[in-house]
GROMACS .gro file of C-alpha atoms in nm:
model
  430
    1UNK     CA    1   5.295  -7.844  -7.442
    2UNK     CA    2   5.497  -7.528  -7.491
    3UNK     CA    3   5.674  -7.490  -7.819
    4UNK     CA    4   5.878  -7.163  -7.742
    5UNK     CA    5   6.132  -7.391  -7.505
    6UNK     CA    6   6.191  -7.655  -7.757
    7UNK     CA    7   6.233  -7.433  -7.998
    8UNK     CA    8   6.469  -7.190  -7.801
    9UNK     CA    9   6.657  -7.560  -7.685
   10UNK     CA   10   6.699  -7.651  -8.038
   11UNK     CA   11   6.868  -7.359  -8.124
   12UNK     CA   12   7.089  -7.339  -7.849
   13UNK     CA   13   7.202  -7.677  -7.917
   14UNK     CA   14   7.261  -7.616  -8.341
   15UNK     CA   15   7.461  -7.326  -8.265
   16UNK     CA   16   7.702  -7.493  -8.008
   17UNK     CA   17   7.728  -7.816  -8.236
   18UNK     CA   18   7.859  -7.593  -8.499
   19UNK     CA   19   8.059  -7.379  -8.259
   20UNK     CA   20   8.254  -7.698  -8.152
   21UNK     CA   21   8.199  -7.992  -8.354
   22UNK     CA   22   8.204  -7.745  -8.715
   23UNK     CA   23   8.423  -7.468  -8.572
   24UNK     CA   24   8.682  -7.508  -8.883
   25UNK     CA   25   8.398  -7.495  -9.112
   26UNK     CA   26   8.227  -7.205  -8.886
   27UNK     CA   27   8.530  -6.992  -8.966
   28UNK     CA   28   8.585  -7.065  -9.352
   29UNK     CA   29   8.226  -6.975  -9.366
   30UNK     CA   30   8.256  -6.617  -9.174
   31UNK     CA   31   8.600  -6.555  -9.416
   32UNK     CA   32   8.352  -6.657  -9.723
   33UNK     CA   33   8.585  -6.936  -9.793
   34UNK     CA   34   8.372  -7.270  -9.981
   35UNK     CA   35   8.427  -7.564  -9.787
   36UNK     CA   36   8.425  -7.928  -9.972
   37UNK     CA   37   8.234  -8.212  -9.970
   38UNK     CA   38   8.496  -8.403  -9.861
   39UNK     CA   39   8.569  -8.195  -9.588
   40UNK     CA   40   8.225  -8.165  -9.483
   41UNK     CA   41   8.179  -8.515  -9.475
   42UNK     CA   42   8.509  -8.585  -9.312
   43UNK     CA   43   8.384  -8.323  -9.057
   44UNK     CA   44   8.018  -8.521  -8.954
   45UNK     CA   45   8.186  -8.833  -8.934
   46UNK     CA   46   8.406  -8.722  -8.665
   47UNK     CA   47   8.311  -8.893  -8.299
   48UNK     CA   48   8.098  -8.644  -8.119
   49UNK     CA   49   8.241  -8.815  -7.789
   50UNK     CA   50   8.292  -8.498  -7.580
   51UNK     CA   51   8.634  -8.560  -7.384
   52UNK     CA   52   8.751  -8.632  -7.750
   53UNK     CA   53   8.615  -8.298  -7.878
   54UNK     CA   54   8.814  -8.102  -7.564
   55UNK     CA   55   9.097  -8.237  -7.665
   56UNK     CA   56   9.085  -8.174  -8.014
   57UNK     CA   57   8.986  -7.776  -7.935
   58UNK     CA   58   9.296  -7.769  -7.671
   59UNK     CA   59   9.555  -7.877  -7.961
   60UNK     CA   60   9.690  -7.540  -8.093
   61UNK     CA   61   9.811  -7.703  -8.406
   62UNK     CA   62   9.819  -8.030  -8.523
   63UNK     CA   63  10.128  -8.083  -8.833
   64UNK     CA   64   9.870  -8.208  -9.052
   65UNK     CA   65   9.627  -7.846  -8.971
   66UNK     CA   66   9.950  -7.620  -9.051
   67UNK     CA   67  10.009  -7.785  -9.359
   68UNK     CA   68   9.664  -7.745  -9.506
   69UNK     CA   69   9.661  -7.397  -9.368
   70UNK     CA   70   9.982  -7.318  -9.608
   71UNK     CA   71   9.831  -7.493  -9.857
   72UNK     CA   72   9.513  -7.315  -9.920
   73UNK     CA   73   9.619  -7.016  -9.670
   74UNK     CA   74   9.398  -6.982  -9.466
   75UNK     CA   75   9.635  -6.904  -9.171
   76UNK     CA   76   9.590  -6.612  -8.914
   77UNK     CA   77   9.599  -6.310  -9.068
   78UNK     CA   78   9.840  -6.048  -8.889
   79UNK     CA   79  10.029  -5.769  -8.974
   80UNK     CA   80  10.401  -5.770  -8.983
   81UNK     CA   81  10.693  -5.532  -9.024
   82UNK     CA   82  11.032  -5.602  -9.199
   83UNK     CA   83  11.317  -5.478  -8.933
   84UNK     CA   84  11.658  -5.469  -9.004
   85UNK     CA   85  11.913  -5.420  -8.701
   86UNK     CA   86  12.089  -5.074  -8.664
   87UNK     CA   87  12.360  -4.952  -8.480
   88UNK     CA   88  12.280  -4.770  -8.181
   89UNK     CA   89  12.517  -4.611  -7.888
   90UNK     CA   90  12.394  -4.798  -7.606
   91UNK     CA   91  12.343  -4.507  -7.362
   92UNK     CA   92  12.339  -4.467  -6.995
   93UNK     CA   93  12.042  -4.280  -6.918
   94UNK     CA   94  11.991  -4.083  -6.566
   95UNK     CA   95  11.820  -3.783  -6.406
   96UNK     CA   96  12.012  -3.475  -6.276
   97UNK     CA   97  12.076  -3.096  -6.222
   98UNK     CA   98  12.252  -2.823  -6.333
   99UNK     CA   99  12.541  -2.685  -6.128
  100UNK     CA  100  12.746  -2.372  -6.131
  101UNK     CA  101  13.126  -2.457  -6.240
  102UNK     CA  102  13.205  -2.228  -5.954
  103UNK     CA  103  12.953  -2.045  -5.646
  104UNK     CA  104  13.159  -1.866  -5.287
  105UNK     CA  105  13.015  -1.688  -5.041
  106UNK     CA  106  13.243  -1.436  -4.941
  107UNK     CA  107  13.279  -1.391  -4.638
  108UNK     CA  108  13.427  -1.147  -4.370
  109UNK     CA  109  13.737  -1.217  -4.193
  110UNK     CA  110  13.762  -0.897  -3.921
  111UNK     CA  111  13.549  -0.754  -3.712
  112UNK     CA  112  13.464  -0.373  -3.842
  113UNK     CA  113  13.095  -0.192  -4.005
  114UNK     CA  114  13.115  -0.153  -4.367
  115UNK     CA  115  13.136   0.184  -4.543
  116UNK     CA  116  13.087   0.087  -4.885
  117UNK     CA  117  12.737   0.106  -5.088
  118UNK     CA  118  12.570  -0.244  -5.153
  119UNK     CA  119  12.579  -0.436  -5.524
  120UNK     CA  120  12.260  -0.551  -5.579
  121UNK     CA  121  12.247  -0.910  -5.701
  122UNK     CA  122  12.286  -1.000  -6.077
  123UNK     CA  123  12.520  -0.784  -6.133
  124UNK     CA  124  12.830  -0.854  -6.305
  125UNK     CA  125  13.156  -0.878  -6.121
  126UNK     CA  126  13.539  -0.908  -6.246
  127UNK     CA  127  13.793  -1.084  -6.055
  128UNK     CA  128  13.979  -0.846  -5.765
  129UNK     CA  129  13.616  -0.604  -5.767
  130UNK     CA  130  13.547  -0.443  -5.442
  131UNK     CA  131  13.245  -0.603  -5.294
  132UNK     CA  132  13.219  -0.476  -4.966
  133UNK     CA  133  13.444  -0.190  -4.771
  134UNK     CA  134  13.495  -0.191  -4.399
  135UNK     CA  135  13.616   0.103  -4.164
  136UNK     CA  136  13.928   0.098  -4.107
  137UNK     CA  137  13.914   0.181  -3.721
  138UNK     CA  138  14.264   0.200  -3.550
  139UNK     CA  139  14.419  -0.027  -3.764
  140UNK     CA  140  14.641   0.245  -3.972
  141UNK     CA  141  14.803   0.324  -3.622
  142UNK     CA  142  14.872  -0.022  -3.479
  143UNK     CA  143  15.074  -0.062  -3.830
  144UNK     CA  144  15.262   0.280  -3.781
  145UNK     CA  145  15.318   0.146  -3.431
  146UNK     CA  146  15.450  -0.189  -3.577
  147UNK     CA  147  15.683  -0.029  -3.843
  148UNK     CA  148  15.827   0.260  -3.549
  149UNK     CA  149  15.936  -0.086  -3.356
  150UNK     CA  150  16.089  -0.250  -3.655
  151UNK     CA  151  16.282   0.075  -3.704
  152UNK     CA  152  16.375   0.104  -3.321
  153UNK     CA  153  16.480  -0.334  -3.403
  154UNK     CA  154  16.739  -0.245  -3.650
  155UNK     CA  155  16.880   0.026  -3.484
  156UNK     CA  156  16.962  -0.195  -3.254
  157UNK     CA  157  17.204  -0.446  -3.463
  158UNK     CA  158  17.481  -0.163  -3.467
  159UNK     CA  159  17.528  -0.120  -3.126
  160UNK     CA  160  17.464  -0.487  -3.033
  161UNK     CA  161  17.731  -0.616  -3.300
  162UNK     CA  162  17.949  -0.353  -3.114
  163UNK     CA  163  17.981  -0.515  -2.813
  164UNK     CA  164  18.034  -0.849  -2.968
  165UNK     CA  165  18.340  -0.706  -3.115
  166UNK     CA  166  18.431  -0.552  -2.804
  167UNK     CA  167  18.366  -0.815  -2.614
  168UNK     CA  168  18.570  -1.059  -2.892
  169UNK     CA  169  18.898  -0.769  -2.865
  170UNK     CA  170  18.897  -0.811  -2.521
  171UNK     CA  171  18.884  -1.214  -2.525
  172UNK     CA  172  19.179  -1.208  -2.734
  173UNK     CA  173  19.368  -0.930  -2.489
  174UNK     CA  174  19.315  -1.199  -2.171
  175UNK     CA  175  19.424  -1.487  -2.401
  176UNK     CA  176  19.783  -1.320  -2.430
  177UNK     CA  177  19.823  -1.192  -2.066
  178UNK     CA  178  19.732  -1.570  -1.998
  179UNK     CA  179  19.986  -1.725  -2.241
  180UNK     CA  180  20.271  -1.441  -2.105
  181UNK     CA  181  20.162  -1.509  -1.723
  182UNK     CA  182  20.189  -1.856  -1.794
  183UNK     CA  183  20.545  -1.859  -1.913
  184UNK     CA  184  20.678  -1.610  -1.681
  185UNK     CA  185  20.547  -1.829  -1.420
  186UNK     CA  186  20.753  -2.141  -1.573
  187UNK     CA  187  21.071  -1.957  -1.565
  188UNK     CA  188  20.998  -1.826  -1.174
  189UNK     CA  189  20.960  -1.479  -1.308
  190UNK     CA  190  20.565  -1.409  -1.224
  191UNK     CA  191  20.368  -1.541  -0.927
  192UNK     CA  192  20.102  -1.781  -0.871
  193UNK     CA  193  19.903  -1.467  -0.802
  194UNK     CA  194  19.942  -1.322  -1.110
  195UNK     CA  195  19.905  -1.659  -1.371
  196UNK     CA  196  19.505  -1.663  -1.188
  197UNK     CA  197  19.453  -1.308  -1.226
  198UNK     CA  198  19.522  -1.376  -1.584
  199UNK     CA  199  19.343  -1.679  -1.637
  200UNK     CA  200  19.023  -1.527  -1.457
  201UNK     CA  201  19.051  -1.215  -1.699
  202UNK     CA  202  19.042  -1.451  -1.989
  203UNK     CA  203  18.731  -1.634  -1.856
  204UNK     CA  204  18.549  -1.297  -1.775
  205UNK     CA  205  18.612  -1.204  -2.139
  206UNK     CA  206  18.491  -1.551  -2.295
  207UNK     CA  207  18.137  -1.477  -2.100
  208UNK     CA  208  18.119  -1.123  -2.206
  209UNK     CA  209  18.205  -1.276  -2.578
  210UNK     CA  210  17.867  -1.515  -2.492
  211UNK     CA  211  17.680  -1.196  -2.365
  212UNK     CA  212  17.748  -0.986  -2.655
  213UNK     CA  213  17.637  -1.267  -2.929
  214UNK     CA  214  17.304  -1.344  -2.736
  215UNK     CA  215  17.228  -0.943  -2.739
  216UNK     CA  216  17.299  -1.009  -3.098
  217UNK     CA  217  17.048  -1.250  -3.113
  218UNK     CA  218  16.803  -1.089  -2.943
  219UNK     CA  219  16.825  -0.791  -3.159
  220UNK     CA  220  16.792  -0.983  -3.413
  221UNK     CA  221  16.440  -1.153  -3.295
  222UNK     CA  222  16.310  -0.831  -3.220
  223UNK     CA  223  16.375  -0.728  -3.575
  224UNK     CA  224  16.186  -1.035  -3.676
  225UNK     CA  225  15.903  -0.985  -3.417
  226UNK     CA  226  15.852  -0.625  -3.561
  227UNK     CA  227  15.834  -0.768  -3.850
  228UNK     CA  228  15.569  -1.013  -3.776
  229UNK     CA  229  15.391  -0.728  -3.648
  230UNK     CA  230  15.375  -0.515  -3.937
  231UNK     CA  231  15.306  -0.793  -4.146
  232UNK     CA  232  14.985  -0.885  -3.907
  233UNK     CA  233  14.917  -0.557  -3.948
  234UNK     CA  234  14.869  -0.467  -4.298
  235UNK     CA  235  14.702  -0.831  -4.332
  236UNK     CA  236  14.464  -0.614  -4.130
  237UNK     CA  237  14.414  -0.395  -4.311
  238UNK     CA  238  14.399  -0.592  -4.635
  239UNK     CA  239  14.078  -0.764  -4.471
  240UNK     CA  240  13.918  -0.412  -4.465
  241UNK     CA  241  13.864  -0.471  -4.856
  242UNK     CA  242  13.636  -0.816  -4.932
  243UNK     CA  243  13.705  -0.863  -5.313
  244UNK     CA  244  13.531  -1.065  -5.604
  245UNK     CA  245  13.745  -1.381  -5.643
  246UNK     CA  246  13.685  -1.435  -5.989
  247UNK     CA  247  13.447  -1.339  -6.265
  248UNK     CA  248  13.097  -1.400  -6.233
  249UNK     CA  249  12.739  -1.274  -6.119
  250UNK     CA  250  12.623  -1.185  -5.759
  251UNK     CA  251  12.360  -1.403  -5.644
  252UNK     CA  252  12.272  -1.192  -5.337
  253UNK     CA  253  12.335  -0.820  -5.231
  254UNK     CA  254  12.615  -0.703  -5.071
  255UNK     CA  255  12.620  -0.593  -4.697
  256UNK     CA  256  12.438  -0.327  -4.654
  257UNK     CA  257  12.615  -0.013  -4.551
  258UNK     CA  258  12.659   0.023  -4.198
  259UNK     CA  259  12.633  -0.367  -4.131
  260UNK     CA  260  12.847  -0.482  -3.901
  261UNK     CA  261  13.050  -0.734  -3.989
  262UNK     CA  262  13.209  -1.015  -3.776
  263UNK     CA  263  13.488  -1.288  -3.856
  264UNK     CA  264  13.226  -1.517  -4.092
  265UNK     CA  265  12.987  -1.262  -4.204
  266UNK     CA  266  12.846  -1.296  -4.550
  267UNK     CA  267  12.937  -1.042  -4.770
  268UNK     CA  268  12.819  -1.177  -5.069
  269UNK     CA  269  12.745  -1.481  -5.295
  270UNK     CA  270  12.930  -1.518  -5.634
  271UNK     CA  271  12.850  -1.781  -5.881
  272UNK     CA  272  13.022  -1.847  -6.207
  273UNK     CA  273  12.789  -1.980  -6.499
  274UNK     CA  274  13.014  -1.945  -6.844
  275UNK     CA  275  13.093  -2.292  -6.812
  276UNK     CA  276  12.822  -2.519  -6.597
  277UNK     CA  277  12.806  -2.872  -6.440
  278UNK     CA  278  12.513  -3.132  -6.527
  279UNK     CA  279  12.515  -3.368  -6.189
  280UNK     CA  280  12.378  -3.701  -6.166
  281UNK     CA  281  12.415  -3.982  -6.001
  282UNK     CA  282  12.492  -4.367  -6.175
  283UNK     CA  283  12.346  -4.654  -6.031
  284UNK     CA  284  12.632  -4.913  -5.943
  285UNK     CA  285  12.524  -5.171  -6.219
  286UNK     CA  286  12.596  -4.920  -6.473
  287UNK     CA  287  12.884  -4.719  -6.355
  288UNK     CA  288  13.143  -4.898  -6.500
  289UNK     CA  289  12.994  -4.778  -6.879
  290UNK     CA  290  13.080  -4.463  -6.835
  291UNK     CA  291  13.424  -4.324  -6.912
  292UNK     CA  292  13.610  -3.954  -6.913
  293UNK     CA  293  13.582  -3.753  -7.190
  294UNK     CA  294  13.236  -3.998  -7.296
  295UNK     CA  295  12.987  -3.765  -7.487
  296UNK     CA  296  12.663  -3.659  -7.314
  297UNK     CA  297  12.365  -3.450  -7.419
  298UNK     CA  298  12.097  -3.322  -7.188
  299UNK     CA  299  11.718  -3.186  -7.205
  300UNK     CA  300  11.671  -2.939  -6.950
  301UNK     CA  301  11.288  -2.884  -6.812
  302UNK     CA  302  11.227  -2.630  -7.021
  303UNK     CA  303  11.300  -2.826  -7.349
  304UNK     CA  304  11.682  -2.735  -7.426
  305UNK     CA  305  11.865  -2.969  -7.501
  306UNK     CA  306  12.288  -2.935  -7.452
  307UNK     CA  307  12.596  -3.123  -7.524
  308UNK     CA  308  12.921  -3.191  -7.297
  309UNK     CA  309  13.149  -3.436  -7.150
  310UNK     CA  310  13.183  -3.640  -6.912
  311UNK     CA  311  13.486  -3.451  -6.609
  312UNK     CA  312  13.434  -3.683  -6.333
  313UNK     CA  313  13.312  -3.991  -6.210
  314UNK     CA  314  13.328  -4.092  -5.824
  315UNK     CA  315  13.493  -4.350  -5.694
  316UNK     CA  316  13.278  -4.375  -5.327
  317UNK     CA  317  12.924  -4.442  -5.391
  318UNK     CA  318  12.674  -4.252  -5.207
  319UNK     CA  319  12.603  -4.483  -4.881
  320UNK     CA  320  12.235  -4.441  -4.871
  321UNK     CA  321  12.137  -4.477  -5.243
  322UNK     CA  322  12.452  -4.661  -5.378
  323UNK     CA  323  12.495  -4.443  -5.677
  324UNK     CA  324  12.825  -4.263  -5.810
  325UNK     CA  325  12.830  -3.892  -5.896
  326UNK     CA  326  12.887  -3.833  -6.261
  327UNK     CA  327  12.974  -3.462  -6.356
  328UNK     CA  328  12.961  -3.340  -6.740
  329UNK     CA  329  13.083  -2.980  -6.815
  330UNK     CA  330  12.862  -2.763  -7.083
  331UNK     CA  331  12.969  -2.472  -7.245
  332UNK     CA  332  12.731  -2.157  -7.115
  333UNK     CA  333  12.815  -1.833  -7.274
  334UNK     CA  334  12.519  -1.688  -7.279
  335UNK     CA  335  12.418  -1.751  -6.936
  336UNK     CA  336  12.118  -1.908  -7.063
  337UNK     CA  337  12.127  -2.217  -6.853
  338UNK     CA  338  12.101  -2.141  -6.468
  339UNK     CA  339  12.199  -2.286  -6.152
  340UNK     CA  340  11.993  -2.589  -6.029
  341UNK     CA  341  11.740  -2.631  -6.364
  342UNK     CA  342  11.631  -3.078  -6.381
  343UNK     CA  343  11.778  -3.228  -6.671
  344UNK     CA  344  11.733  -3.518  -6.832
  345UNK     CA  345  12.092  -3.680  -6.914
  346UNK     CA  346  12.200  -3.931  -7.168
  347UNK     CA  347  12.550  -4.052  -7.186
  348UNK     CA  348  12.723  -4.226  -7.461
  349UNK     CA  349  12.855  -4.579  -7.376
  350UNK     CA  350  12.968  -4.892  -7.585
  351UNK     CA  351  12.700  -4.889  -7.897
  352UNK     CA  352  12.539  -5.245  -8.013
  353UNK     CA  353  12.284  -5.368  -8.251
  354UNK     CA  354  11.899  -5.316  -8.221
  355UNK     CA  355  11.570  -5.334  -8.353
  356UNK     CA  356  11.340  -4.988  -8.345
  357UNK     CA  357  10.987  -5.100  -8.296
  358UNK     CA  358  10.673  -4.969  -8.179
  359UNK     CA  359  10.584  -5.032  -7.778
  360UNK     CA  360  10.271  -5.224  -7.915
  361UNK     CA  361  10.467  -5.459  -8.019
  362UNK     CA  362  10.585  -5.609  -7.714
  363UNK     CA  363  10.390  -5.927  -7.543
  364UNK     CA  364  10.423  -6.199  -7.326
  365UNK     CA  365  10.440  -6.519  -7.360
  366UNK     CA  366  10.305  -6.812  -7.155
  367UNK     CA  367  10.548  -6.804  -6.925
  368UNK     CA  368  10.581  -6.437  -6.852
  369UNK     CA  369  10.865  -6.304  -7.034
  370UNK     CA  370  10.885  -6.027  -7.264
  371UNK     CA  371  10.968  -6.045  -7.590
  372UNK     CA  372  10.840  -5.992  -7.988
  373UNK     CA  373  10.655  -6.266  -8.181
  374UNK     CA  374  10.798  -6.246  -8.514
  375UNK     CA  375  10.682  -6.488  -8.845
  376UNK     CA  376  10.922  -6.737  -8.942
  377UNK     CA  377  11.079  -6.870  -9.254
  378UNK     CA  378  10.788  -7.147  -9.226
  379UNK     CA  379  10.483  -6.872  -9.224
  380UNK     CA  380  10.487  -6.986  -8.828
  381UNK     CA  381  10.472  -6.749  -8.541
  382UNK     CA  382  10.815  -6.741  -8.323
  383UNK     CA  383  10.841  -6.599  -8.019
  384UNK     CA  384  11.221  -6.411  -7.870
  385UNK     CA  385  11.274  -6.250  -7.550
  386UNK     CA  386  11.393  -5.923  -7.595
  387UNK     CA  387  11.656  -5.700  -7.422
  388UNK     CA  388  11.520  -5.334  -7.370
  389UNK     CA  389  11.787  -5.084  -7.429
  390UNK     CA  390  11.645  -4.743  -7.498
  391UNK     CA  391  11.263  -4.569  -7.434
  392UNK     CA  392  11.163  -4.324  -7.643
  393UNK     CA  393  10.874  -4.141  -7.704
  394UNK     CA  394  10.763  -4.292  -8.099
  395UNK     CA  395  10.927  -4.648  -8.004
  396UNK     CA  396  11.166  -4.877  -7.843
  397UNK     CA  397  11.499  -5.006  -7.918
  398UNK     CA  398  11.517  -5.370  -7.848
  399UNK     CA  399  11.844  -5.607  -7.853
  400UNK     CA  400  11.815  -6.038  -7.887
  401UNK     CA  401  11.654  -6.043  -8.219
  402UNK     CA  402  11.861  -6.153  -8.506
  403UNK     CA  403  11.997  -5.933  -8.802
  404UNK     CA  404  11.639  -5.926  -8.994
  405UNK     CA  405  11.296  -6.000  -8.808
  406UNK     CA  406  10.946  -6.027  -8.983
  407UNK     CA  407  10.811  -5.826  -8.663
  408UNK     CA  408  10.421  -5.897  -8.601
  409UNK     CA  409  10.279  -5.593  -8.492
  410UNK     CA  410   9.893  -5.609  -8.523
  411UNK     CA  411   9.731  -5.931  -8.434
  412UNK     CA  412  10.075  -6.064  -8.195
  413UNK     CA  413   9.835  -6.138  -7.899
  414UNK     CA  414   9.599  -6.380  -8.077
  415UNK     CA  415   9.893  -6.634  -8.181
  416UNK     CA  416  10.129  -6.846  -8.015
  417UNK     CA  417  10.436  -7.007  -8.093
  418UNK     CA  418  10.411  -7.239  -8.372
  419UNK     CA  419  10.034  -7.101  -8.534
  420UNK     CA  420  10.067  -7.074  -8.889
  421UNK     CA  421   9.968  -6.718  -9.021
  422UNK     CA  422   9.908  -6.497  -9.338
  423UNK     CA  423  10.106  -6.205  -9.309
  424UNK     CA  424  10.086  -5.907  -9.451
  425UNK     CA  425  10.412  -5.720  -9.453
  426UNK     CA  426  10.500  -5.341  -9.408
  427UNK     CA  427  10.852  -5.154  -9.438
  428UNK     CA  428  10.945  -4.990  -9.130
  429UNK     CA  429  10.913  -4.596  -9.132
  430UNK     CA  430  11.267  -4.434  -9.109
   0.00000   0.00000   0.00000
């Protein structure tokens, strides 16, 4: 008969009686606790039926276990922290990228080569600089040519207001022949032939009056079409000179000398960086939090960080992503921040109450929510769902915990609601 097997057997079976049957005593033994008599005999006098030790391992606690446990505590040791709620700004956090305040590309609007030499880009420009210079062609004598036919216009008026007057005198001649035929011809003393003569005179002059007020008019709309002309033509010639519209930096070259240059033609870009933008876009859920005039700040991808406010907020969401456009303007008088640089932005919205904790705190429960177990007022574990409101890099801000929490922070995974434990607290680190 081999001994080995019984012996191995015999073990086997010693070490799962005491894993099961003396598991309480098991542990005080491993914590170096001394376990009683009582107890001990309490313990081997227990049924060693096996559905009744299952269900005695699947209790968590039993009233009458949690009270000894605070009695002689022997709870589960964990490691708690004392939190007190702060007040926090409850911030609307989103992803964007610089802007310029203002960026044109100046364009040509004639057809002409340009004579000027090219402004390399990043250089500075002021308002009303000449950026590119175009030849002037035949332009100055199509204006001379305009202004000789506004001059030949007005000459015009004299002579044309000359004949209305004429043309008025000898209205008011054929009205008295008419009025002296007519009576002479009521006494008998002037014919029939005579009274029509008179009266035909008198039309004639009435449509010579007509005549002479439309050559009026049309001297009058030739001075105005002159005018138009010159006008049209120094407009011309004001194209010839493409100037900066405001102050800023070129972003490209200028045309290049000799270029020629068509109605569209880029002359050059400008872009205006002393004040910038910081675009981003809201999701729809969290639009409504932001206001005008809120407070943002901003880390750009090289690690600056900047402060503005909030200058507008869209009111038609984007139709593919259903997001608003938020712009913030920064101060930039250094330049320092350039045109489409990432930034991380944070705006200020409504603030609220919240816990700062470590991410290891944070745990499930049985049924899958997240939340904090925290030790009560009983030395029991309690378990509260938690609201995340901010991420950050050394911890998490967390809302739906009440004013003070005992936090359990080491050990949180290896309780459940209602264990007793034996804390041992620490203050959190400001």
């Amino acid at each position: 008969m081999r001994v080995i097997p019984l012996m191995t057997a015999a073990v086997v079976t010693a070490g799962l009686y005491y894993a099961v049957i003396e598991r309480d005593a098991l542990l005080a033994f491993a914590r170096g606790e001394q376990v009683s008599d009582e107890t001990a005999s309490s313990d081997v006098s227990e049924p060693t039926d096996a559905s009744a030790t299952t269900a005695a391992a699947s209790e968590t606690v039993a009233p009458q276990a949690a009270g000894a446990d605070k009695a002689d505590n022997s709870g589960v040791r964990v490691v708690a922290l004392r939190s007190t709620a702060r007040g926090i700004d409850s911030a609307v956090v989103l992803r964007g990228q610089t802007q310029a305040i203002r960026q044109v590309e100046v364009r040509s609007e004639t057809t002409s080569t340009v004579l000027s030499e090219p402004l390399r880009k990043g250089a500075q420009v002021k308002a009303g600089d000449l950026l590119c210079k175009l030849d002037p062609g035949t332009r100055p004598s199509t204006l001379l040519e305009a202004k000789a036919r506004l001059s030949e216009a007005k000459i015009r008026v004299p002579e044309a207001r000359a004949r209305l007057d004429e043309a008025r005198a000898r209205l008011k001649e054929a009205q008295i022949n008419l009025t002296a035929a007519a009576k002479l011809s009521e006494g008998g003393f002037a014919s029939e032939t005579r009274l029509a003569s008179s009266q035909a005179a008198e039309r004639s002059a009435v449509a010579g009056v007509a005549t002479a007020e439309t050559g009026l008019e049309t001297t009058s709309a030739g001075i105005e079409a002159a005018s138009a002309q010159v006008a049209a033509a120094e407009k011309e010639l004001a194209r010839l000179d493409i100037l900066a519209p405001f102050d800023g930096l070129l972003e490209s070259d200028t045309a290049e000398l000799g270029s020629l240059m068509q109605p569209g033609s880029l002359c050059a870009t400008v872009i205006q960086l002393e004040t910038i933008k910081l675009v981003g876009y809201v999701p729809e859920t969290e639009v409504n939090r932001v206001t005008i005039g809120a407070g943002a700040r901003a880390e750009l991808a090289n690690g600056r960080n900047v402060k503005g406010k909030v200058t507008f907020i869209s009111r038609s969401a984007d139709p593919t992503t259903r997001t608003f456009e938020v712009e913030i303007t920064v101060p930039n008088p250094d330049l320092a921040i350039r045109d489409g640089q990432t930034a991380d932005i944070v705006i200020s919205a409504e603030g609220s109450k919240a816990h700062y904790l470590p991410q290891s705190a944070l745990t499930l429960n049985n049924d899958g929510q997240l939340g904090v177990r925290v030790v009560e007022d009983d030395m029991t574990v309690g378990f509260y769902p938690i609201q995340l409101l901010r991420d950050e890099a050394s911890g998490v801000w967390l809302g739906g915990l009440p004013e003070q929490a005992d936090v359990i922070v080491v050990g949180q995974d290896f309780v459940v609601a209602g264990v007793s434990v034996a804390p041992t607290y620490k203050e959190v680190s400001q």
